[in-house]
PDB file of C-alpha atoms in Angstrom:
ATOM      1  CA  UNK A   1     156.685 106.062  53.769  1.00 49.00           C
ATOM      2  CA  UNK A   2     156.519 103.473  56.567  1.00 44.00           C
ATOM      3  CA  UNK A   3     157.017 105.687  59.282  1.00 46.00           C
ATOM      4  CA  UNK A   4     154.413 107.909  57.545  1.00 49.00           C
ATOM      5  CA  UNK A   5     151.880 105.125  57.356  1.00 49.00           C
ATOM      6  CA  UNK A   6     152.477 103.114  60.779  1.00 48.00           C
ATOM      7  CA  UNK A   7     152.320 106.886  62.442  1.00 49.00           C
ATOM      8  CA  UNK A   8     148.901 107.875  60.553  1.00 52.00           C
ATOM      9  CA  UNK A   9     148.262 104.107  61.517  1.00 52.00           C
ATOM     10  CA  UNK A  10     148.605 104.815  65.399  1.00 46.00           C
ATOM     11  CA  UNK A  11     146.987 108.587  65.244  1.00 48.00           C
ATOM     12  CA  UNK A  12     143.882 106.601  63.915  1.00 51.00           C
ATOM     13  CA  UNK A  13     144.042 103.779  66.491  1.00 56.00           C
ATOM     14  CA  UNK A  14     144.062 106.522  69.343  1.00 54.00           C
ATOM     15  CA  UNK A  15     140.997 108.191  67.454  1.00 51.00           C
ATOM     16  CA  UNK A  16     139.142 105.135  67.693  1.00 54.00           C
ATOM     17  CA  UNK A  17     139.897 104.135  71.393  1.00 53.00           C
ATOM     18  CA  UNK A  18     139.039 107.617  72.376  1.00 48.00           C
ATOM     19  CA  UNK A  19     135.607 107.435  70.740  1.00 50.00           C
ATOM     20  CA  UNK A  20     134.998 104.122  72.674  1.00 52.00           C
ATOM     21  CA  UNK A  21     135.986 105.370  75.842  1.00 47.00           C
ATOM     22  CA  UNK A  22     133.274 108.814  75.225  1.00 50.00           C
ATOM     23  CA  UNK A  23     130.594 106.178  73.704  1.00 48.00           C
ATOM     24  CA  UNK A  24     131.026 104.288  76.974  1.00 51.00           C
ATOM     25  CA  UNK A  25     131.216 107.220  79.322  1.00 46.00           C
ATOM     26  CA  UNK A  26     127.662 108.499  77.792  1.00 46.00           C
ATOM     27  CA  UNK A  27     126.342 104.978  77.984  1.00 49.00           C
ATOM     28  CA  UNK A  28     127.043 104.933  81.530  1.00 55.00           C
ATOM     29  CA  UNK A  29     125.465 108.136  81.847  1.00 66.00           C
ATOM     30  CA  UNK A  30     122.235 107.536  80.451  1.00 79.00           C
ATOM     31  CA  UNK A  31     119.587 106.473  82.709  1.00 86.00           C
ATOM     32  CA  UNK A  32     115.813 105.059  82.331  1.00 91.00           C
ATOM     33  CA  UNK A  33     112.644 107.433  82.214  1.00 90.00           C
ATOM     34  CA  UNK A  34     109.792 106.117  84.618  1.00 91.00           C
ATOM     35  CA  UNK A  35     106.367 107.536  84.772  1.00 92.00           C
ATOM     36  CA  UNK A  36     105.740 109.122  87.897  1.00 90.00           C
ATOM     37  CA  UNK A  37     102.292 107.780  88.065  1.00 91.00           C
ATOM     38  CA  UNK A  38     103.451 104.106  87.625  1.00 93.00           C
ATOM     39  CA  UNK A  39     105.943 104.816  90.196  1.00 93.00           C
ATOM     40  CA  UNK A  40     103.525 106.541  92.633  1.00 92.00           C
ATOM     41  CA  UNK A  41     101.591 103.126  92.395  1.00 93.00           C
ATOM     42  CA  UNK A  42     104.046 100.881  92.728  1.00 95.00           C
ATOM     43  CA  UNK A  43     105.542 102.901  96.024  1.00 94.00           C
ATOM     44  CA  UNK A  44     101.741 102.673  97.756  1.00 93.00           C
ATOM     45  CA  UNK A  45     101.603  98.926  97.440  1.00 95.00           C
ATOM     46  CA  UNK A  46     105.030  98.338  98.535  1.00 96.00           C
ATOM     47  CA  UNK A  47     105.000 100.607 101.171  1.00 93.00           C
ATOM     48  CA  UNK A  48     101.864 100.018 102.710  1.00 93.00           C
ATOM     49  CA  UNK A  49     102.722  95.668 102.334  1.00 95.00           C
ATOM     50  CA  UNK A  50     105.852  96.868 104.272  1.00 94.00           C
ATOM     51  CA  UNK A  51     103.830  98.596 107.309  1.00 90.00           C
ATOM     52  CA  UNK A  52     102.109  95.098 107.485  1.00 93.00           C
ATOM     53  CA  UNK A  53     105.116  92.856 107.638  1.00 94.00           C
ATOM     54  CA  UNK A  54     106.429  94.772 109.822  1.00 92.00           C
ATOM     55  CA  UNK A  55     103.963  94.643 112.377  1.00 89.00           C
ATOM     56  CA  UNK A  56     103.355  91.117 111.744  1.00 92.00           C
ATOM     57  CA  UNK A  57     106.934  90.237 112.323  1.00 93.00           C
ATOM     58  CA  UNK A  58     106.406  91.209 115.863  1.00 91.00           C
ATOM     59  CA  UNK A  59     109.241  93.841 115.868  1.00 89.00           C
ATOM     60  CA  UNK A  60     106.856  96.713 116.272  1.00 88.00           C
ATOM     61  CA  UNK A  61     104.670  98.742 114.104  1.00 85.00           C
ATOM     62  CA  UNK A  62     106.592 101.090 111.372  1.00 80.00           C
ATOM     63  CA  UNK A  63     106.878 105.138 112.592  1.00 81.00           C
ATOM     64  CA  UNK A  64     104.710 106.276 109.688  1.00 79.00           C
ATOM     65  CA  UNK A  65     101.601 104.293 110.916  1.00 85.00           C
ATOM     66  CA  UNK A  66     102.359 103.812 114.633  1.00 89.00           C
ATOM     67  CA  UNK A  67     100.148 106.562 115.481  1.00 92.00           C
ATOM     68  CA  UNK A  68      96.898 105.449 113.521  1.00 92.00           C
ATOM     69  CA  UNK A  69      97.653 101.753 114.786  1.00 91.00           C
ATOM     70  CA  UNK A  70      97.719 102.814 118.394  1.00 92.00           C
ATOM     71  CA  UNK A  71      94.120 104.451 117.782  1.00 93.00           C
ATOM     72  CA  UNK A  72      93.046 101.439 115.879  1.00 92.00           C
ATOM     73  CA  UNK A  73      94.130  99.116 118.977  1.00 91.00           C
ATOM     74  CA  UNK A  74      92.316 101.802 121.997  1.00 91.00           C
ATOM     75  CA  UNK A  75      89.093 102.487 119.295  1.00 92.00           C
ATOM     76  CA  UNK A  76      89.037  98.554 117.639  1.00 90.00           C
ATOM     77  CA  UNK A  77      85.940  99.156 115.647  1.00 90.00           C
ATOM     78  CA  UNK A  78      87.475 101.419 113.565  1.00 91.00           C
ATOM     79  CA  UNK A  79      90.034  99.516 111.210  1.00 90.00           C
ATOM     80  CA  UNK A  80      94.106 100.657 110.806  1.00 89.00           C
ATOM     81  CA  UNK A  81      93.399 101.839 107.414  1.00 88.00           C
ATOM     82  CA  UNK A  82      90.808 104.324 108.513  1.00 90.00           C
ATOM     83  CA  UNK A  83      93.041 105.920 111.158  1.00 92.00           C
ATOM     84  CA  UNK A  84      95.598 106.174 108.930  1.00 89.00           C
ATOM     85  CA  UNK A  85      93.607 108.836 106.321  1.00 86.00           C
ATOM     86  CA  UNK A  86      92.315 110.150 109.585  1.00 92.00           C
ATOM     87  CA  UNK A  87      95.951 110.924 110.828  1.00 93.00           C
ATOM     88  CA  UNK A  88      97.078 111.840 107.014  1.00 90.00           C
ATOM     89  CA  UNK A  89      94.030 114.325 106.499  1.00 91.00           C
ATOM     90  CA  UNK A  90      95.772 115.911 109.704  1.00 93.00           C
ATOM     91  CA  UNK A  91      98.989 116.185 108.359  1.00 93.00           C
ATOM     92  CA  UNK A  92      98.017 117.528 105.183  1.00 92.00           C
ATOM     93  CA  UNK A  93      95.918 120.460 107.256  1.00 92.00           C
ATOM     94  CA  UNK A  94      99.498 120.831 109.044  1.00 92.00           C
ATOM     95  CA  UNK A  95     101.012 122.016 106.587  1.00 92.00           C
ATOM     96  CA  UNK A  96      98.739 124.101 104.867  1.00 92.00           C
ATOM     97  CA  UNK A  97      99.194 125.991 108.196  1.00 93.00           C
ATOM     98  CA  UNK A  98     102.677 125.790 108.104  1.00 92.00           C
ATOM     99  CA  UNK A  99     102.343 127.424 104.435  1.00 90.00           C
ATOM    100  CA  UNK A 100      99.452 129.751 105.523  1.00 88.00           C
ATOM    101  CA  UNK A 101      97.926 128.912 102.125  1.00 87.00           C
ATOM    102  CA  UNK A 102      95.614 126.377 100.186  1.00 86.00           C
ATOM    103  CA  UNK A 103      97.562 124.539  98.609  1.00 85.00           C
ATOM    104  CA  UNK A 104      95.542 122.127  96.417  1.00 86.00           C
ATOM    105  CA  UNK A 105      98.023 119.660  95.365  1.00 84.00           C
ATOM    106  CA  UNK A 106      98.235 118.362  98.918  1.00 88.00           C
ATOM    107  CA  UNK A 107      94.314 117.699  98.347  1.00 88.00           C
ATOM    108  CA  UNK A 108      95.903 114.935  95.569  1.00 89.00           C
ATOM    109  CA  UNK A 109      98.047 114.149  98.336  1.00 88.00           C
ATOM    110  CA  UNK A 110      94.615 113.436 100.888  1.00 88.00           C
ATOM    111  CA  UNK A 111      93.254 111.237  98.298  1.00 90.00           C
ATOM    112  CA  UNK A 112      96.657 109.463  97.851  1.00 89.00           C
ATOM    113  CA  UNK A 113      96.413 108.460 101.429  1.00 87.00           C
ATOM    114  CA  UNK A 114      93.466 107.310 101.411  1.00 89.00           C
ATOM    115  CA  UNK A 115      93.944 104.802  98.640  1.00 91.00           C
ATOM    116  CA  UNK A 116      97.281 103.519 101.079  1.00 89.00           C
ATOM    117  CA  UNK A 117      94.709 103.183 103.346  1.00 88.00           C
ATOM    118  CA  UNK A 118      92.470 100.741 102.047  1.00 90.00           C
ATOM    119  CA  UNK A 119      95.567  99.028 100.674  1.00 93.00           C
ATOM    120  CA  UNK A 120      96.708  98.611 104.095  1.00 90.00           C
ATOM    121  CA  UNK A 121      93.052  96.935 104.988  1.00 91.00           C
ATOM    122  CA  UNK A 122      93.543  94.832 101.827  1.00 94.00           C
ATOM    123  CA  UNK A 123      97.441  93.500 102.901  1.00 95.00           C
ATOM    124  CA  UNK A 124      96.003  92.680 106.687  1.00 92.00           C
ATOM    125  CA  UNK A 125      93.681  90.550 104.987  1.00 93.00           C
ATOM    126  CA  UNK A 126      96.067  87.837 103.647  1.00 95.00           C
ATOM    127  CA  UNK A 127      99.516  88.553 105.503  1.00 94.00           C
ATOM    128  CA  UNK A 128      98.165  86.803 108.958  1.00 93.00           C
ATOM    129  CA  UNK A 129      97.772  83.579 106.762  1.00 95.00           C
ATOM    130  CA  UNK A 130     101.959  83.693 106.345  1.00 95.00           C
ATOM    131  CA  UNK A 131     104.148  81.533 108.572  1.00 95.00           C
ATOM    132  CA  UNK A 132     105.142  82.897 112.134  1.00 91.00           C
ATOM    133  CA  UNK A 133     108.417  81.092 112.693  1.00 94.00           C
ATOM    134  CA  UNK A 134     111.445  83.241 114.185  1.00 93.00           C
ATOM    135  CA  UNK A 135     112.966  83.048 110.998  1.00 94.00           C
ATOM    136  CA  UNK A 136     110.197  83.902 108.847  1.00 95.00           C
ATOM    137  CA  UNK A 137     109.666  86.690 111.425  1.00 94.00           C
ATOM    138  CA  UNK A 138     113.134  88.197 110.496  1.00 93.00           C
ATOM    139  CA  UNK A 139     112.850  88.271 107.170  1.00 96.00           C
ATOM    140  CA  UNK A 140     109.154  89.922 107.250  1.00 95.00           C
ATOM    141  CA  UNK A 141     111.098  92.592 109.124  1.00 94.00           C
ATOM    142  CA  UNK A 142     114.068  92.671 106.902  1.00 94.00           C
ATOM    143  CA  UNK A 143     112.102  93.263 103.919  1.00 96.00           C
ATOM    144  CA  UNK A 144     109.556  95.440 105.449  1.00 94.00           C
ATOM    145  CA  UNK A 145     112.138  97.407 105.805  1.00 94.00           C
ATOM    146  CA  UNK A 146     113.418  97.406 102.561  1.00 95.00           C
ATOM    147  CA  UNK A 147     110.264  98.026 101.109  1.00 95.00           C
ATOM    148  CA  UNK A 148     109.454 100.846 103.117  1.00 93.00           C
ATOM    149  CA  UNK A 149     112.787 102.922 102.207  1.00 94.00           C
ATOM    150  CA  UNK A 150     112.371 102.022  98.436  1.00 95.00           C
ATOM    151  CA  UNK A 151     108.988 103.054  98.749  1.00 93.00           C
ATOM    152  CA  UNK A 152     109.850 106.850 100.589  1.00 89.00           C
ATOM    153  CA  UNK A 153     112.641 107.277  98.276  1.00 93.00           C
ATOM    154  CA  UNK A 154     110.550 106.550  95.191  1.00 93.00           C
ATOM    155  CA  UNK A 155     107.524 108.958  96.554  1.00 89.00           C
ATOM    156  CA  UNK A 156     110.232 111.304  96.730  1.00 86.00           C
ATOM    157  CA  UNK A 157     111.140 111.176  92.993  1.00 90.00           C
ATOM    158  CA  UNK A 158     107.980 110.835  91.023  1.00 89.00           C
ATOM    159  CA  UNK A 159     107.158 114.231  90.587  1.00 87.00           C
ATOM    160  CA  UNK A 160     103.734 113.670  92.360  1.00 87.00           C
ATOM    161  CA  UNK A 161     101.775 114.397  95.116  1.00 81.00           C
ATOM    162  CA  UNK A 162     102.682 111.417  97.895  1.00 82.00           C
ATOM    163  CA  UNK A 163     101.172 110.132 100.570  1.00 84.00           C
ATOM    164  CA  UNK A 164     100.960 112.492 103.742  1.00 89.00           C
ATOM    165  CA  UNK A 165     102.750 110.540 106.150  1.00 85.00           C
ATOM    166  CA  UNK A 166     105.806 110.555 103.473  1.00 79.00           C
ATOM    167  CA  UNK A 167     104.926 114.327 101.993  1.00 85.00           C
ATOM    168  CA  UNK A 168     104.805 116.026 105.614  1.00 91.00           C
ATOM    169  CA  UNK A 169     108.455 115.026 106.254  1.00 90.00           C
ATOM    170  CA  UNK A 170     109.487 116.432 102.674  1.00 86.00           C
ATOM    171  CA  UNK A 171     107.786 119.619 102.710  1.00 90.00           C
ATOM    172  CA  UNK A 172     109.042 120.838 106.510  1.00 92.00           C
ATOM    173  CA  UNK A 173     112.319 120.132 104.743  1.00 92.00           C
ATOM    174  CA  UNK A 174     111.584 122.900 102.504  1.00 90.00           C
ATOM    175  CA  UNK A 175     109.931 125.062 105.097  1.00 90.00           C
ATOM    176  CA  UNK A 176     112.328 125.159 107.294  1.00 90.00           C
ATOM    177  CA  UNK A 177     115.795 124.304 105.409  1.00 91.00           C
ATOM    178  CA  UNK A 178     116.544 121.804 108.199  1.00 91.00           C
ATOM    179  CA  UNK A 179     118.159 118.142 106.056  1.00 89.00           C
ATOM    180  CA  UNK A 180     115.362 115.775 105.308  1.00 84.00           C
ATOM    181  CA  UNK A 181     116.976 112.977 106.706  1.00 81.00           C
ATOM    182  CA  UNK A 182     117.165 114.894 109.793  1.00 87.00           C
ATOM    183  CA  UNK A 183     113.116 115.739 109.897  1.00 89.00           C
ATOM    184  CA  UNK A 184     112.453 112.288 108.977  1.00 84.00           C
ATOM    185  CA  UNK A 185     114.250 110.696 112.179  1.00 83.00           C
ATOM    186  CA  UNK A 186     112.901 113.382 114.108  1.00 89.00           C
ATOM    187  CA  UNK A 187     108.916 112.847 112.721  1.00 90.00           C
ATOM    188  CA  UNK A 188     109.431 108.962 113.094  1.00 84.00           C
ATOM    189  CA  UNK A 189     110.758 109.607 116.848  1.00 85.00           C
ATOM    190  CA  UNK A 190     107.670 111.866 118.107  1.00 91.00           C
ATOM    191  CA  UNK A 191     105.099 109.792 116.464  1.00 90.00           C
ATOM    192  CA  UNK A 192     106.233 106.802 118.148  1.00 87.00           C
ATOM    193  CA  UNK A 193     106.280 109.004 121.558  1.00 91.00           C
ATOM    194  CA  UNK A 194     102.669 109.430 120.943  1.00 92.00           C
ATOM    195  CA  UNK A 195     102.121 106.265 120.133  1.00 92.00           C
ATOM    196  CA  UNK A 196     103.901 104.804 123.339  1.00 91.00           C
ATOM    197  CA  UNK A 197     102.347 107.638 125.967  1.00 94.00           C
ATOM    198  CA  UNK A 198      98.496 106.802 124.348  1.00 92.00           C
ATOM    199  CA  UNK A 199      98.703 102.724 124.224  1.00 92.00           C
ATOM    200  CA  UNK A 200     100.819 103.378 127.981  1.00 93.00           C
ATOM    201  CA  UNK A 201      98.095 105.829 129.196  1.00 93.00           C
ATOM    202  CA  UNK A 202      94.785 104.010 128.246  1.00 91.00           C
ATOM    203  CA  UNK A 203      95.574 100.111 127.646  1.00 90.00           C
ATOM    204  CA  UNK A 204      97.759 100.134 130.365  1.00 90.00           C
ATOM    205  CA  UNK A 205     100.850  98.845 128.598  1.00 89.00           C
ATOM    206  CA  UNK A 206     102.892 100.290 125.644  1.00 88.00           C
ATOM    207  CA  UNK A 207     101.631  98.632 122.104  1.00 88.00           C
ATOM    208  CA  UNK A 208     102.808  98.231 118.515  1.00 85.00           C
ATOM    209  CA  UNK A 209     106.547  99.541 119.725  1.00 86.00           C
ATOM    210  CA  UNK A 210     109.403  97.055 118.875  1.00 87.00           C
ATOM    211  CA  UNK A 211     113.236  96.729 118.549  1.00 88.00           C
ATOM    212  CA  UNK A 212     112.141  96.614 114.832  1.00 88.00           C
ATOM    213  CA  UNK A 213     110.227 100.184 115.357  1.00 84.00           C
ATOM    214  CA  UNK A 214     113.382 101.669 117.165  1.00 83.00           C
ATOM    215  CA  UNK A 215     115.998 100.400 114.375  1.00 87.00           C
ATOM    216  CA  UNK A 216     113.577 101.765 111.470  1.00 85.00           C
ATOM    217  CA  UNK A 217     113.178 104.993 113.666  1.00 78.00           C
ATOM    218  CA  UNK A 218     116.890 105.674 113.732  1.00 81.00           C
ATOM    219  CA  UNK A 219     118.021 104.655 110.554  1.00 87.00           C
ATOM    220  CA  UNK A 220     115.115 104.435 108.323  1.00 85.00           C
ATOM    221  CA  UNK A 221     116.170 108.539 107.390  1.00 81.00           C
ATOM    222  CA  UNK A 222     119.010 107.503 106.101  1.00 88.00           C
ATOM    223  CA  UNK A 223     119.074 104.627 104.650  1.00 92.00           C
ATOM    224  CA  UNK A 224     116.234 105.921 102.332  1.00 90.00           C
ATOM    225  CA  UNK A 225     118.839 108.588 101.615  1.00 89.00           C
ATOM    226  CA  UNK A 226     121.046 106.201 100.507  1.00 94.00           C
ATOM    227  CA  UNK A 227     118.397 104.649  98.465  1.00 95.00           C
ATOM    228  CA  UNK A 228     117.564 107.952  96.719  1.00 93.00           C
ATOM    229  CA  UNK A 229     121.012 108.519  95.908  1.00 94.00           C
ATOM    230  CA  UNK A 230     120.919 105.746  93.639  1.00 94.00           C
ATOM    231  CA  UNK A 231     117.971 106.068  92.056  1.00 94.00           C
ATOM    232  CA  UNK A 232     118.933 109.591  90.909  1.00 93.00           C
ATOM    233  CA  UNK A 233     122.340 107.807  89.223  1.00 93.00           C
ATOM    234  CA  UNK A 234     120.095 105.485  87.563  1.00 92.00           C
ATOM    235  CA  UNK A 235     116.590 107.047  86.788  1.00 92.00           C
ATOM    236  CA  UNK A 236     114.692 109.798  85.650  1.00 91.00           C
ATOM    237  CA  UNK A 237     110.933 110.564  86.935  1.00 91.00           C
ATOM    238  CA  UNK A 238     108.475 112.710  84.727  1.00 90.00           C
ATOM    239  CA  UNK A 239     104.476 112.590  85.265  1.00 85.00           C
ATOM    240  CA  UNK A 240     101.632 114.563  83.584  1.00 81.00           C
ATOM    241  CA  UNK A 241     102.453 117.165  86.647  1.00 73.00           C
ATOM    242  CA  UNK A 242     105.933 117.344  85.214  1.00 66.00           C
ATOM    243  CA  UNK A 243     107.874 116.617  82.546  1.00 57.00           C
TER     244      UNK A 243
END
């Protein structure tokens, strides 16, 4: 009867320790629900404060808004966040070529951009009042840069309409099966082409290009990559788009 008991005893036992172990296997699996509309916001103020602090770290303007800044610095009556919609609107027409249809969510998109805009306009208005020491300078770039990959990686994910300069990189992923991270680095590198041959061409010297730009250019793909990756062990996105 001992045998019997301390047996029944230690079948129990292993019962138990093998429901703890499942409980804490589907714990770990569980992740948080955002709304895709509180995310979209969040990722157009940190993004655009990260185009910002970037160029005011002196390390060079970030890919995404190289292009409208080197109009904004040749044309300097018309403000960065202007030329950026300006730019967006054209990427959005892009790729409604690219899709040879009307596509009225990238409309949503337009109006996105616009709003990152004037957000950029609003950031330039109280980031030149920070401290311009070297060391404060590294650490604008440093989380500039941080902010920007969050910010891609979380436009990615919220089940919205995102800003053009982040959507056009996404959706010629998807038109032409080539790896995102792969477009991205290869969008970042012509804009800042442009941007270098028009500041070159008509100022006379290149503008708004940095060591900063360069690094972002090359690795900015992948690190939000790596940044996506973990958001997709840890969250779930669902908007009124969908659920």
């Amino acid at each position: 009867m001992f045998f019997i008991k301390e047996e029944r005893g230690f079948i129990m036992s292993s019962i138990d320790s093998a429901i703890d172990l499942n409980a804490g296997s589907v714990s770990e699996n569980v992740k948080t629900t955002l709304r895709g509309e509180l995310v979209l916001a969040f990722a157009v103020i940190i993004n655009s404060l990260g185009v910002v602090l970037m160029l005011y770290s002196g390390t060079g303007i970030s890919a995404i808004s190289s292009v409208p800044y080197a109009f904004s610095e040749v044309f300097p009556k018309i403000t960065l966040g202007t030329f950026t919609y300006m730019f967006q609107g054209l990427l959005v027409l892009s790729l409604m070529i690219l899709r040879k249809k009307f596509v009225p969510s990238y409309l949503f998109s337009f109006v996105v951009g616009f709003i990152f805009g004037e957000c950029i306009d609003m950031h330039n208005m109280w980031v030149p009042m920070l401290p311009t020491a070297i060391g404060f300078r590294v650490m604008y770039f440093i989380i500039s840069y941080c902010l920007i990959s969050l910010g891609i990686a979380l436009s990615n994910r919220c089940k919205l309409p995102i800003i053009p300069t982040d959507l056009f990189p996404r959706e010629l992923a998807d038109i032409t099966g080539v790896a995102y991270s792969r477009i991205k680095i290869s969008f970042d590198v012509i804009c800042l082409a442009v941007t270098a041959c028009l500041t070159g061409l008509i100022l006379g010297h290149v503008k708004g290009l940095g060591i900063g730009t360069v690094v972002a250019a090359f690795t900015m793909g992948k690190a939000i990559g790596l940044v996506g990756r973990w958001l997709d062990k840890k969250f779930d996105f669902v908007s009124f788009m969908k659920k």
